[in-house]
Short mmCIF file of C-alpha atoms and ligand atoms in Angstrom, two decimals:
data_model
loop_
_atom_site.label_atom_id
_atom_site.label_comp_id
_atom_site.label_asym_id
_atom_site.label_seq_id
_atom_site.Cartn_x
_atom_site.Cartn_y
_atom_site.Cartn_z
CA MET A 1 14.62 15.90 12.66
CA LEU A 2 14.93 19.02 10.56
CA LYS A 3 13.44 18.34 7.17
CA ASP A 4 11.46 20.21 4.59
CA LYS A 5 7.90 18.98 4.51
CA ILE A 6 4.94 19.31 2.20
CA LEU A 7 1.45 18.86 3.63
CA VAL A 8 -1.33 17.32 1.55
CA LEU A 9 -4.85 18.12 2.70
CA ASP A 10 -7.25 15.36 1.68
CA PHE A 11 -10.66 16.22 0.28
CA GLY A 12 -11.51 12.61 -0.55
CA SER A 13 -9.77 12.10 -3.89
CA GLN A 14 -8.89 8.58 -4.92
CA TYR A 15 -5.48 10.02 -5.86
CA THR A 16 -4.55 11.68 -2.56
CA GLN A 17 -2.00 9.02 -1.63
CA LEU A 18 -0.43 9.40 -5.06
CA ILE A 19 0.20 13.10 -4.42
CA ALA A 20 2.17 12.33 -1.24
CA ARG A 21 4.11 9.62 -3.04
CA ARG A 22 5.02 11.93 -5.92
CA VAL A 23 6.40 14.44 -3.43
CA ARG A 24 8.37 11.77 -1.55
CA GLU A 25 9.80 10.42 -4.80
CA ASN A 26 11.67 13.71 -4.91
CA SER A 27 13.19 13.11 -1.47
CA VAL A 28 10.92 15.66 0.18
CA TYR A 29 8.87 14.39 3.13
CA SER A 30 5.10 14.61 2.78
CA GLU A 31 2.14 13.69 4.95
CA ILE A 32 -1.61 13.62 4.39
CA PHE A 33 -3.99 15.26 6.85
CA PRO A 34 -7.78 15.17 6.55
CA TYR A 35 -9.16 18.45 5.14
CA ASN A 36 -10.56 19.43 8.54
CA ALA A 37 -7.30 18.99 10.46
CA PRO A 38 -7.10 21.59 13.26
CA PHE A 39 -5.10 24.67 12.30
CA GLU A 40 -2.72 24.13 15.27
CA LYS A 41 -1.84 20.68 13.94
CA ILE A 42 -1.02 22.18 10.55
CA LEU A 43 1.13 24.88 12.21
CA ASP A 44 2.93 22.23 14.26
CA PHE A 45 3.77 20.28 11.13
CA LYS A 46 5.63 23.35 9.77
CA PRO A 47 5.04 22.66 6.07
CA LYS A 48 7.07 24.44 3.37
CA GLY A 49 3.97 24.25 1.20
CA ILE A 50 0.46 22.79 1.10
CA ILE A 51 -1.26 20.80 -1.63
CA LEU A 52 -5.06 20.67 -1.63
CA SER A 53 -6.18 17.36 -3.15
CA GLY A 54 -9.06 16.76 -5.50
CA GLY A 55 -12.30 15.26 -4.28
CA PRO A 56 -15.73 14.12 -5.39
CA SER A 57 -17.63 17.13 -3.99
CA SER A 58 -18.75 20.34 -5.62
CA VAL A 59 -17.92 23.51 -3.67
CA TYR A 60 -21.57 24.51 -3.90
CA SER A 61 -23.01 21.30 -2.45
CA LYS A 62 -24.31 21.28 1.10
CA GLY A 63 -21.69 19.99 3.51
CA SER A 64 -18.85 20.14 0.97
CA PRO A 65 -15.46 19.84 2.73
CA ILE A 66 -13.87 23.20 3.58
CA PRO A 67 -10.49 23.55 5.32
CA ASP A 68 -9.58 26.13 7.94
CA ILE A 69 -9.39 29.31 5.87
CA LYS A 70 -6.43 30.53 7.92
CA ILE A 71 -4.17 28.30 5.80
CA PHE A 72 -4.28 31.07 3.18
CA ASN A 73 -2.66 33.47 5.67
CA LEU A 74 0.32 31.25 6.50
CA GLY A 75 2.49 32.97 3.90
CA ILE A 76 3.50 29.64 2.34
CA PRO A 77 2.85 28.38 -1.21
CA ILE A 78 -0.37 26.45 -1.84
CA LEU A 79 -1.19 24.26 -4.82
CA GLY A 80 -4.84 23.33 -5.41
CA ILE A 81 -5.65 20.32 -7.56
CA CYS A 82 -9.10 19.91 -9.19
CA TYR A 83 -11.53 20.29 -6.23
CA GLY A 84 -8.61 21.99 -4.46
CA MET A 85 -8.52 24.54 -7.27
CA GLN A 86 -12.26 25.16 -7.18
CA LEU A 87 -12.07 25.53 -3.43
CA MET A 88 -9.31 28.10 -3.76
CA ALA A 89 -11.36 30.05 -6.30
CA HIS A 90 -14.51 29.78 -4.19
CA LEU A 91 -12.89 30.79 -0.88
CA LEU A 92 -10.79 33.62 -2.32
CA GLY A 93 -13.58 35.40 -4.20
CA GLY A 94 -13.70 33.76 -7.65
CA LYS A 95 -16.61 31.96 -9.28
CA VAL A 96 -17.05 28.23 -9.86
CA ALA A 97 -19.85 26.81 -12.00
CA LYS A 98 -20.98 23.57 -13.58
CA ALA A 99 -19.07 23.06 -16.80
CA ALA A 100 -21.28 22.80 -19.88
CA LYS A 101 -19.20 19.81 -20.88
CA ARG A 102 -17.66 17.58 -18.26
CA GLU A 103 -14.07 16.64 -18.92
CA TYR A 104 -12.83 13.15 -18.12
CA GLY A 105 -9.56 11.73 -19.36
CA ARG A 106 -7.00 13.08 -21.77
CA ALA A 107 -6.87 16.79 -22.62
CA GLU A 108 -4.40 19.04 -24.44
CA LEU A 109 -3.17 21.75 -22.11
CA ILE A 110 -2.07 24.98 -23.73
CA ILE A 111 0.47 26.71 -21.53
CA ASP A 112 0.14 30.50 -21.42
CA ASP A 113 2.87 31.14 -18.84
CA ASP A 114 5.82 28.84 -18.34
CA SER A 115 7.84 31.01 -16.00
CA ASP A 116 7.44 28.92 -12.81
CA LEU A 117 5.01 26.01 -12.28
CA PHE A 118 5.20 24.98 -15.94
CA SER A 119 8.88 25.75 -16.41
CA GLY A 120 10.52 23.23 -18.76
CA ILE A 121 7.25 21.32 -19.29
CA ALA A 122 6.82 21.84 -23.03
CA GLU A 123 8.94 23.20 -25.86
CA ARG A 124 7.45 25.15 -28.73
CA PRO A 125 7.54 22.84 -31.78
CA THR A 126 8.13 25.91 -33.99
CA PRO A 127 9.03 29.45 -32.83
CA ASN A 128 5.44 30.72 -33.15
CA ALA A 129 3.60 27.60 -32.02
CA GLN A 130 1.98 27.17 -28.59
CA ARG A 131 3.48 25.12 -25.79
CA GLN A 132 1.25 22.09 -25.27
CA ALA A 133 1.18 19.16 -22.87
CA VAL A 134 -1.05 16.12 -22.38
CA VAL A 135 -2.88 16.20 -19.04
CA TRP A 136 -5.52 14.09 -17.28
CA MET A 137 -8.80 15.74 -16.33
CA SER A 138 -11.67 14.52 -14.20
CA HIS A 139 -14.09 17.28 -13.31
CA GLY A 140 -17.63 18.53 -13.69
CA ASP A 141 -17.21 22.06 -12.28
CA ARG A 142 -14.92 24.72 -13.67
CA ILE A 143 -13.63 28.19 -12.86
CA GLU A 144 -15.79 30.90 -14.44
CA LYS A 145 -13.97 33.83 -12.88
CA TYR A 146 -10.70 33.68 -11.06
CA PRO A 147 -10.22 35.49 -7.75
CA GLU A 148 -8.56 38.89 -7.54
CA GLY A 149 -4.80 38.77 -7.85
CA PHE A 150 -4.90 35.58 -9.96
CA ILE A 151 -4.06 35.15 -13.63
CA SER A 152 -4.73 32.21 -15.92
CA ILE A 153 -1.52 30.35 -16.76
CA ALA A 154 -2.97 27.60 -18.97
CA HIS A 155 -6.17 26.65 -20.76
CA THR A 156 -7.77 23.81 -22.71
CA ASP A 157 -10.54 23.87 -25.30
CA ASN A 158 -13.10 23.24 -22.56
CA SER A 159 -11.55 25.13 -19.64
CA PRO A 160 -10.57 28.74 -20.20
CA VAL A 161 -8.84 28.53 -16.80
CA ALA A 162 -7.15 25.12 -16.62
CA ALA A 163 -4.46 26.53 -14.35
CA MET A 164 -4.27 29.80 -12.42
CA ALA A 165 -1.77 31.55 -10.20
CA ASN A 166 -1.46 34.39 -7.72
CA LYS A 167 2.27 34.86 -8.03
CA LYS A 168 2.53 37.43 -5.26
CA LYS A 169 1.12 34.99 -2.74
CA ASN A 170 2.55 31.84 -4.36
CA PHE A 171 -0.89 30.29 -4.78
CA TYR A 172 -1.22 27.95 -7.77
CA ALA A 173 -4.08 25.78 -8.93
CA LEU A 174 -4.62 23.11 -11.56
CA GLN A 175 -7.86 21.81 -12.99
CA PHE A 176 -6.11 18.58 -14.02
CA HIS A 177 -4.29 15.91 -11.99
CA PRO A 178 -0.49 16.21 -12.09
CA GLU A 179 -0.14 13.20 -9.75
CA VAL A 180 -1.42 10.56 -12.20
CA VAL A 181 0.96 8.98 -14.70
CA HIS A 182 -1.30 9.90 -17.62
CA THR A 183 -0.40 13.55 -17.11
CA GLU A 184 2.83 13.17 -19.01
CA LYS A 185 4.81 15.96 -17.35
CA GLY A 186 2.97 15.75 -14.02
CA ARG A 187 6.09 14.77 -12.10
CA GLU A 188 7.93 17.85 -13.40
CA ILE A 189 5.02 20.11 -12.43
CA ILE A 190 5.08 18.74 -8.86
CA LYS A 191 8.87 19.10 -8.81
CA ASN A 192 8.60 22.74 -9.89
CA PHE A 193 6.12 23.35 -7.08
CA ILE A 194 8.07 21.72 -4.27
CA PHE A 195 11.55 22.92 -5.26
CA ASN A 196 11.21 26.18 -7.23
CA ILE A 197 8.08 27.56 -5.61
CA CYS A 198 8.25 26.14 -2.05
CA GLY A 199 12.06 26.14 -1.95
CA SER A 200 12.21 22.68 -0.35
CA LYS A 201 15.47 20.75 -0.17
CA PRO A 202 15.62 17.02 -0.96
CA THR A 203 16.47 15.85 2.56
CA TRP A 204 14.11 12.87 2.87
CA THR A 205 16.34 9.85 2.20
CA MET A 206 16.16 6.31 3.51
CA LYS A 207 19.54 6.76 5.19
CA SER A 208 18.25 9.74 7.15
CA PHE A 209 15.04 7.87 7.89
CA ILE A 210 16.94 4.90 9.32
CA GLU A 211 19.11 7.07 11.55
CA THR A 212 16.10 8.98 12.92
CA ALA A 213 14.02 5.82 13.41
CA LYS A 214 16.84 4.03 15.25
CA HIS A 215 17.36 7.00 17.52
CA GLU A 216 13.63 7.25 18.30
CA ILE A 217 13.30 3.51 19.01
CA LYS A 218 16.32 3.57 21.35
CA GLU A 219 14.95 6.57 23.25
CA LYS A 220 11.50 5.07 23.58
CA VAL A 221 12.60 1.58 24.66
CA GLY A 222 15.27 2.56 27.18
CA ASN A 223 16.29 -0.60 29.05
CA GLN A 224 13.02 -2.45 28.43
CA ARG A 225 12.48 -5.35 26.05
CA VAL A 226 10.54 -5.62 22.80
CA VAL A 227 8.75 -8.51 21.11
CA CYS A 228 7.92 -8.66 17.43
CA GLY A 229 5.68 -11.22 15.77
CA ILE A 230 7.19 -12.20 12.44
CA SER A 231 5.47 -13.99 9.61
CA GLY A 232 8.14 -13.92 6.94
CA GLY A 233 6.33 -11.13 5.11
CA VAL A 234 8.11 -7.94 4.07
CA ASP A 235 6.58 -5.59 6.64
CA SER A 236 7.24 -7.66 9.76
CA SER A 237 10.73 -8.68 8.61
CA VAL A 238 11.80 -5.11 7.84
CA THR A 239 10.34 -3.95 11.17
CA ALA A 240 12.31 -6.63 13.00
CA VAL A 241 15.59 -5.80 11.26
CA LEU A 242 15.19 -2.07 11.88
CA VAL A 243 14.31 -2.52 15.57
CA HIS A 244 17.19 -4.96 15.93
CA GLU A 245 19.60 -2.41 14.45
CA ALA A 246 18.40 0.03 17.10
CA ILE A 247 18.34 -2.11 20.26
CA GLY A 248 20.08 -5.39 19.38
CA ASP A 249 19.28 -8.29 21.67
CA ALA A 250 16.63 -6.42 23.61
CA LEU A 251 14.41 -7.57 20.75
CA THR A 252 12.96 -11.07 20.60
CA CYS A 253 11.13 -12.13 17.48
CA ILE A 254 8.39 -14.69 17.80
CA PHE A 255 7.55 -16.85 14.85
CA VAL A 256 4.43 -18.93 15.29
CA ASP A 257 3.98 -22.01 13.12
CA ASN A 258 0.21 -22.21 12.86
CA GLY A 259 0.17 -25.41 10.83
CA VAL A 260 -1.07 -23.62 7.72
CA LEU A 261 2.23 -22.23 6.48
CA ARG A 262 3.70 -22.89 3.06
CA HIS A 263 6.39 -25.48 2.43
CA ASP A 264 9.60 -24.66 4.34
CA GLU A 265 8.29 -21.24 5.36
CA ALA A 266 9.63 -21.28 8.92
CA LYS A 267 13.04 -22.54 7.84
CA LYS A 268 13.44 -19.83 5.21
CA VAL A 269 12.52 -17.02 7.59
CA GLU A 270 14.77 -18.36 10.31
CA LEU A 271 17.68 -18.66 7.91
CA MET A 272 17.29 -15.09 6.78
CA LEU A 273 16.82 -13.45 10.19
CA LYS A 274 19.01 -15.67 12.34
CA LYS A 275 21.87 -16.41 10.01
CA SER A 276 22.10 -13.08 8.18
CA PHE A 277 21.07 -10.75 10.97
CA HIS A 278 21.97 -12.70 14.14
CA MET A 279 18.60 -12.05 15.69
CA LYS A 280 16.98 -13.88 18.59
CA ILE A 281 14.03 -15.82 17.23
CA LYS A 282 11.68 -17.89 19.24
CA TYR A 283 10.18 -20.51 17.00
CA VAL A 284 6.93 -21.85 18.37
CA ASP A 285 5.48 -24.94 16.78
CA ALA A 286 1.79 -24.53 17.57
CA SER A 287 0.62 -26.40 14.49
CA GLU A 288 -1.20 -29.17 16.38
CA ARG A 289 -3.05 -26.62 18.49
CA PHE A 290 -4.27 -24.72 15.44
CA LEU A 291 -5.17 -27.79 13.39
CA LYS A 292 -7.17 -29.24 16.27
CA LYS A 293 -9.21 -26.04 16.53
CA LEU A 294 -9.70 -25.96 12.75
CA LYS A 295 -10.85 -29.56 12.49
CA GLY A 296 -14.16 -29.81 10.66
CA VAL A 297 -14.44 -26.02 10.20
CA LYS A 298 -15.60 -25.10 6.70
CA ASP A 299 -16.78 -21.52 7.06
CA PRO A 300 -14.17 -18.95 5.93
CA GLU A 301 -14.98 -16.34 8.57
CA ARG A 302 -14.83 -18.96 11.35
CA LYS A 303 -11.46 -20.14 10.07
CA ARG A 304 -10.17 -16.57 10.14
CA LYS A 305 -11.50 -15.90 13.64
CA ILE A 306 -10.13 -19.17 15.06
CA ILE A 307 -6.66 -18.52 13.63
CA GLY A 308 -6.64 -14.87 14.77
CA ASN A 309 -7.71 -15.75 18.33
CA GLU A 310 -5.41 -18.73 18.65
CA PHE A 311 -2.50 -16.66 17.39
CA ILE A 312 -3.12 -14.12 20.14
CA ARG A 313 -3.16 -16.87 22.77
CA VAL A 314 0.06 -18.51 21.60
CA PHE A 315 1.83 -15.20 21.14
CA GLU A 316 0.74 -14.02 24.57
CA ASP A 317 1.97 -17.23 26.25
CA GLU A 318 5.37 -16.90 24.61
CA ALA A 319 5.79 -13.17 25.19
CA MET A 320 4.94 -13.63 28.88
CA LYS A 321 7.90 -15.98 29.21
CA ILE A 322 10.29 -13.19 28.28
CA MET A 323 11.10 -10.95 31.23
CA ASN A 324 10.59 -7.21 31.23
CA VAL A 325 8.71 -6.90 27.92
CA SER A 326 6.95 -3.58 27.55
CA PHE A 327 6.73 -3.09 23.80
CA LEU A 328 5.30 -4.80 20.78
CA ALA A 329 6.86 -3.88 17.43
CA GLN A 330 4.64 -4.19 14.39
CA GLY A 331 4.76 -3.31 10.72
CA THR A 332 1.84 -0.90 10.38
CA LEU A 333 2.18 1.06 7.13
CA TYR A 334 1.13 4.58 6.20
CA PRO A 335 -1.95 3.53 4.16
CA ASP A 336 -3.34 1.80 7.32
CA VAL A 337 -2.72 4.96 9.31
CA ILE A 338 -4.46 7.13 6.71
CA GLU A 339 -7.36 4.69 6.50
CA SER A 340 -7.96 4.79 10.24
CA THR A 341 -7.82 8.59 10.45
CA SER A 342 -9.69 9.24 7.20
CA PHE A 343 -12.82 11.35 7.44
CA LYS A 344 -14.44 8.84 5.11
CA GLY A 345 -14.53 6.28 7.92
CA PRO A 346 -13.81 2.57 7.82
CA SER A 347 -15.09 0.53 4.92
CA ALA A 348 -17.42 -2.46 5.26
CA THR A 349 -15.89 -5.69 6.54
CA ILE A 350 -15.51 -8.07 3.65
CA LYS A 351 -13.14 -10.41 5.47
CA SER A 352 -11.84 -10.33 9.04
CA HIS A 353 -8.13 -9.75 8.65
CA HIS A 354 -6.07 -11.03 11.46
CA ASN A 355 -3.93 -8.41 13.06
CA VAL A 356 -1.47 -8.52 15.93
CA GLY A 357 -3.01 -5.26 17.18
CA GLY A 358 -5.62 -7.37 18.96
CA LEU A 359 -2.90 -8.36 21.40
CA LEU A 360 -2.53 -4.95 22.87
CA LYS A 361 -5.72 -4.76 24.86
CA LYS A 362 -4.87 -7.94 26.70
CA MET A 363 -1.17 -7.57 27.18
CA LYS A 364 -0.92 -3.88 27.99
CA LEU A 365 2.05 -3.55 25.66
CA LYS A 366 3.02 -0.24 24.17
CA LEU A 367 3.38 -0.11 20.41
CA ILE A 368 6.42 0.53 18.29
CA GLU A 369 5.48 1.09 14.66
CA PRO A 370 8.57 2.36 12.87
CA LEU A 371 7.05 1.97 9.38
CA ARG A 372 3.91 3.95 10.03
CA GLU A 373 5.11 6.84 7.87
CA LEU A 374 6.01 4.64 4.90
CA PHE A 375 4.32 3.31 1.79
CA LYS A 376 4.89 -0.31 0.76
CA ASP A 377 7.40 0.54 -1.97
CA GLU A 378 9.33 2.69 0.51
CA VAL A 379 9.45 -0.26 2.93
CA ARG A 380 11.11 -2.25 0.17
CA VAL A 381 13.69 0.51 -0.38
CA LEU A 382 14.26 0.60 3.39
CA GLY A 383 14.75 -3.19 3.49
CA ARG A 384 17.34 -2.96 0.72
CA GLU A 385 19.11 -0.14 2.53
CA LEU A 386 19.23 -2.36 5.64
CA GLY A 387 20.95 -5.04 3.57
CA MET A 388 18.04 -7.49 3.39
CA PRO A 389 18.06 -9.96 0.49
CA ASP A 390 15.88 -9.31 -2.56
CA GLU A 391 14.18 -12.63 -2.00
CA THR A 392 12.65 -11.34 1.24
CA ILE A 393 11.96 -7.86 0.00
CA ASN A 394 10.17 -8.86 -3.17
CA ARG A 395 8.08 -11.60 -1.58
CA HIS A 396 4.44 -11.72 -2.50
CA PRO A 397 2.01 -10.96 0.34
CA PHE A 398 0.87 -14.02 2.27
CA PRO A 399 -2.30 -13.77 4.38
CA GLY A 400 -2.25 -14.24 8.16
CA PRO A 401 -4.70 -17.19 7.99
CA GLY A 402 -2.28 -18.79 5.52
CA LEU A 403 -3.20 -21.91 3.60
CA ALA A 404 -6.36 -22.31 5.70
CA ILE A 405 -8.16 -19.91 3.35
CA ARG A 406 -6.71 -21.58 0.25
CA CYS A 407 -7.70 -25.07 1.38
CA ILE A 408 -11.37 -24.57 0.61
CA SER A 409 -13.78 -26.28 2.99
CA ASP A 410 -12.22 -28.92 5.30
CA ILE A 411 -8.65 -28.50 6.52
CA THR A 412 -6.83 -31.80 7.02
CA LYS A 413 -3.14 -32.65 7.05
CA GLU A 414 -3.58 -34.68 3.84
CA ARG A 415 -5.33 -31.86 1.99
CA LEU A 416 -2.72 -29.34 3.23
CA ALA A 417 0.07 -31.61 1.96
CA ILE A 418 -1.50 -31.69 -1.53
CA LEU A 419 -1.91 -27.92 -1.52
CA ARG A 420 1.68 -27.31 -0.38
CA LYS A 421 3.11 -29.48 -3.14
CA ALA A 422 0.99 -27.79 -5.81
CA ASP A 423 1.92 -24.35 -4.45
CA VAL A 424 5.65 -25.10 -4.68
CA ILE A 425 5.25 -26.04 -8.35
CA VAL A 426 3.22 -22.93 -9.17
CA LEU A 427 5.84 -20.65 -7.60
CA ASP A 428 8.72 -22.54 -9.14
CA GLU A 429 7.36 -22.29 -12.70
CA ILE A 430 6.39 -18.63 -12.30
CA LYS A 431 9.91 -17.82 -11.06
CA LYS A 432 11.52 -19.83 -13.86
CA ALA A 433 9.45 -17.89 -16.40
CA GLY A 434 10.73 -14.61 -14.92
CA LEU A 435 7.20 -13.54 -13.96
CA TYR A 436 7.40 -13.49 -10.14
CA ASN A 437 8.30 -9.82 -9.80
CA LYS A 438 5.70 -8.75 -12.37
CA ILE A 439 2.83 -10.28 -10.42
CA TRP A 440 1.28 -9.14 -7.14
CA GLN A 441 0.47 -12.67 -5.96
CA VAL A 442 0.36 -16.17 -7.37
CA PHE A 443 -0.71 -19.32 -5.54
CA ALA A 444 -2.59 -22.61 -5.64
CA VAL A 445 -6.04 -23.23 -4.18
CA LEU A 446 -7.37 -26.69 -3.34
CA LEU A 447 -11.03 -26.97 -4.27
CA PRO A 448 -13.58 -29.10 -2.43
CA VAL A 449 -14.52 -30.81 -5.69
CA LYS A 450 -13.48 -34.13 -7.16
CA SER A 451 -13.48 -34.81 -10.85
CA VAL A 452 -13.10 -37.85 -13.08
CA GLY A 453 -9.91 -38.37 -15.03
CA VAL A 454 -8.01 -41.05 -16.83
CA MET A 455 -4.41 -41.91 -16.01
CA GLY A 456 -2.62 -44.87 -17.65
CA ASP A 457 -5.96 -46.30 -18.86
CA GLU A 458 -7.32 -46.23 -15.32
CA ARG A 459 -10.23 -44.13 -14.12
CA THR A 460 -9.29 -41.57 -11.45
CA TYR A 461 -11.57 -39.59 -9.20
CA ASP A 462 -9.37 -36.91 -7.68
CA ASN A 463 -8.91 -33.33 -6.50
CA VAL A 464 -8.94 -30.09 -8.49
CA ILE A 465 -6.35 -27.34 -8.02
CA ALA A 466 -7.13 -23.78 -9.06
CA VAL A 467 -4.23 -21.47 -9.90
CA ARG A 468 -4.71 -17.83 -8.94
CA ALA A 469 -2.39 -15.07 -10.20
CA VAL A 470 -3.20 -11.37 -10.04
CA THR A 471 -1.66 -8.04 -10.87
CA SER A 472 -2.34 -5.20 -8.46
CA VAL A 473 -0.80 -2.05 -7.03
CA ASP A 474 -2.13 -2.25 -3.50
CA GLY A 475 -4.28 -5.37 -3.22
CA MET A 476 -7.44 -3.24 -3.07
CA THR A 477 -8.27 -3.87 -6.71
CA ALA A 478 -6.71 -6.54 -8.88
CA ASP A 479 -6.88 -8.14 -12.28
CA TRP A 480 -6.13 -11.73 -13.21
CA ALA A 481 -2.64 -11.99 -14.62
CA GLN A 482 -2.31 -12.87 -18.29
CA ILE A 483 0.19 -15.68 -17.79
CA PRO A 484 1.38 -17.13 -21.12
CA TYR A 485 -0.37 -20.39 -22.06
CA GLU A 486 2.95 -22.29 -22.16
CA VAL A 487 3.63 -21.42 -18.52
CA LEU A 488 0.11 -22.39 -17.48
CA GLY A 489 0.58 -25.61 -19.44
CA ARG A 490 3.80 -26.44 -17.60
CA ILE A 491 2.20 -25.70 -14.22
CA SER A 492 -0.77 -27.93 -15.01
CA ASN A 493 1.39 -30.79 -16.35
CA ARG A 494 3.70 -30.77 -13.40
CA ILE A 495 0.95 -30.60 -10.76
CA ILE A 496 -0.98 -33.48 -12.31
CA ASN A 497 2.17 -35.58 -12.76
CA GLU A 498 3.91 -34.77 -9.51
CA VAL A 499 1.15 -34.26 -6.95
CA LYS A 500 -0.61 -37.45 -6.08
CA GLY A 501 -4.32 -36.93 -5.61
CA VAL A 502 -4.78 -34.20 -8.25
CA ASN A 503 -6.10 -34.92 -11.74
CA ARG A 504 -7.27 -31.48 -12.89
CA VAL A 505 -5.95 -27.89 -12.83
CA VAL A 506 -8.01 -24.78 -13.63
CA TYR A 507 -7.01 -21.10 -13.97
CA ASP A 508 -8.97 -18.39 -12.15
CA ILE A 509 -9.83 -15.51 -14.50
CA SER A 510 -11.74 -13.21 -12.14
CA SER A 511 -10.84 -9.65 -11.25
CA LYS A 512 -11.30 -7.88 -7.91
CA PRO A 513 -13.96 -6.57 -7.66
CA PRO A 514 -16.26 -8.43 -7.97
CA SER A 515 -14.16 -11.39 -6.77
CA THR A 516 -11.47 -11.08 -4.10
CA ILE A 517 -7.85 -12.20 -4.40
CA GLU A 518 -8.07 -15.04 -1.87
CA TRP A 519 -10.92 -17.50 -2.31
CA GLU A 520 -12.05 -17.35 1.30
P1 XMP B 601 -8.56 -10.19 -0.62
O1 XMP B 601 -8.72 -11.67 -0.60
O2 XMP B 601 -9.34 -9.50 0.46
O3 XMP B 601 -7.02 -9.94 -0.26
O4 XMP B 601 -8.80 -9.60 -1.98
C1 XMP B 601 -6.36 -8.70 -0.41
C2 XMP B 601 -4.92 -8.90 0.04
O5 XMP B 601 -4.87 -9.14 1.45
C3 XMP B 601 -4.30 -10.40 1.72
N1 XMP B 601 -5.06 -10.97 2.84
C4 XMP B 601 -4.66 -10.92 4.13
N2 XMP B 601 -3.52 -10.43 4.68
N3 XMP B 601 -4.28 -11.09 6.83
C5 XMP B 601 -3.34 -10.54 6.03
O6 XMP B 601 -2.30 -10.15 6.55
C6 XMP B 601 -5.44 -11.58 6.35
O7 XMP B 601 -6.28 -12.07 7.10
C7 XMP B 601 -5.62 -11.50 4.92
N4 XMP B 601 -6.63 -11.89 4.09
C8 XMP B 601 -6.26 -11.55 2.82
C9 XMP B 601 -4.42 -11.19 0.44
O8 XMP B 601 -3.45 -12.22 0.36
C10 XMP B 601 -4.24 -10.11 -0.60
O9 XMP B 601 -2.88 -9.77 -0.77
#
């Protein structure tokens, strides 16, 4: 597909993904490559411009990341951000040095030239006053001397060169971070770069994405068949609908009931995909199989492994029954792709996530991953564009091991029934209070503790439910949600009154880190 593209080279900044998202928000396609991507790969990508991200290194440290210098001879605009700026100065003949005073956080940028990158960013409050803008800094090094051909286009009290440009070559560089929301006019600065300086056109729309993706899926699949494991989550549902749009009944979705689903989960998913989208869904009730394997298992990692392995077995059995299957469709997202190609390498295993990818080795299926270029919020936009209901699109994430990791310690049918009932009440009250879409996840956890209570003058000795609600952007870090006391009160009252076997409700007020979102 012909589209204007901006390439982001990653030097390890925690904000690299944000840069790509800011570009895409303007309907211009953007991808992230590691800083050491081969020059041929960069050429192949045919970018209209390149953005060099920030990063934790200093250009003078041993082993600091350096890109292929030939990028500066491509004749296309380049924007360096923070480390990217220092790198540009360092590689093109300027001088970078430790700043006497490190700058973190808010700074007042004084704009010395607003003819291109800073066009329309700040008005003069009075005819003779300076143009100023609030920006977000995070750096220890600074530019002491800019390279030949460059001029300074903005400064702050601490950085005589807070932004520089070589207008002949269309090289620009910023000491601050335009991609973070705290840089008030950051979005406009990025817009100026991609449209006015790179000359990109806003051609990246969901409609165009859908058309291209459908075409590619059709071409790839030919007259073969595809299976897709669906869980009811956003990613797998959107994948299924998109693939179905492309190849219709050559797709079979497989929904495995693993016995640790939420109340009515299977029914809801079936209703949405079968009734609204007329898709073929194979519903497999494997609950007894899973629960038998989980009997007496208390250890969280063992629970996760058992469920992951059993899922593969059940899925494999079912997929084998469908003739001529050569492909497995799955909802891999762009952050997973970046993570697995990042030069930083994989992070330590905190929990074994269960992933359908494990199927491939055994089944020799080829993969179809139509969402692998998209961020989560873009998947939601795509789902809406495909006509999927808001209820599916805005669903909170639900882990593969399901209620097994929220039913702490022993998993029994009785304990699962208590947990399911409590969970329904939690979700119901949160939705009624209008909080569902403001929270990343909210759920009940059944603790392996009994406590004493008094109900109608009688002593009780019953279960404890913990309520967990967190706010988060990506699930990597999270904070406990500040749910109003009245809502917590209603949740507690209803659970204790309506769920037999529970006489106490507690609220989890831990952030991630150091806790995690799920309890196991
Ligand atoms: P933690 O508990 O690690 O969870 O803070 C982060 C996010 O991931 C979800 N989660 C999982 N999702 N398979 C999944 O698909 C899993 O095994 C799994 N474990 C945790 C969790 O619900 C939260 O959104």
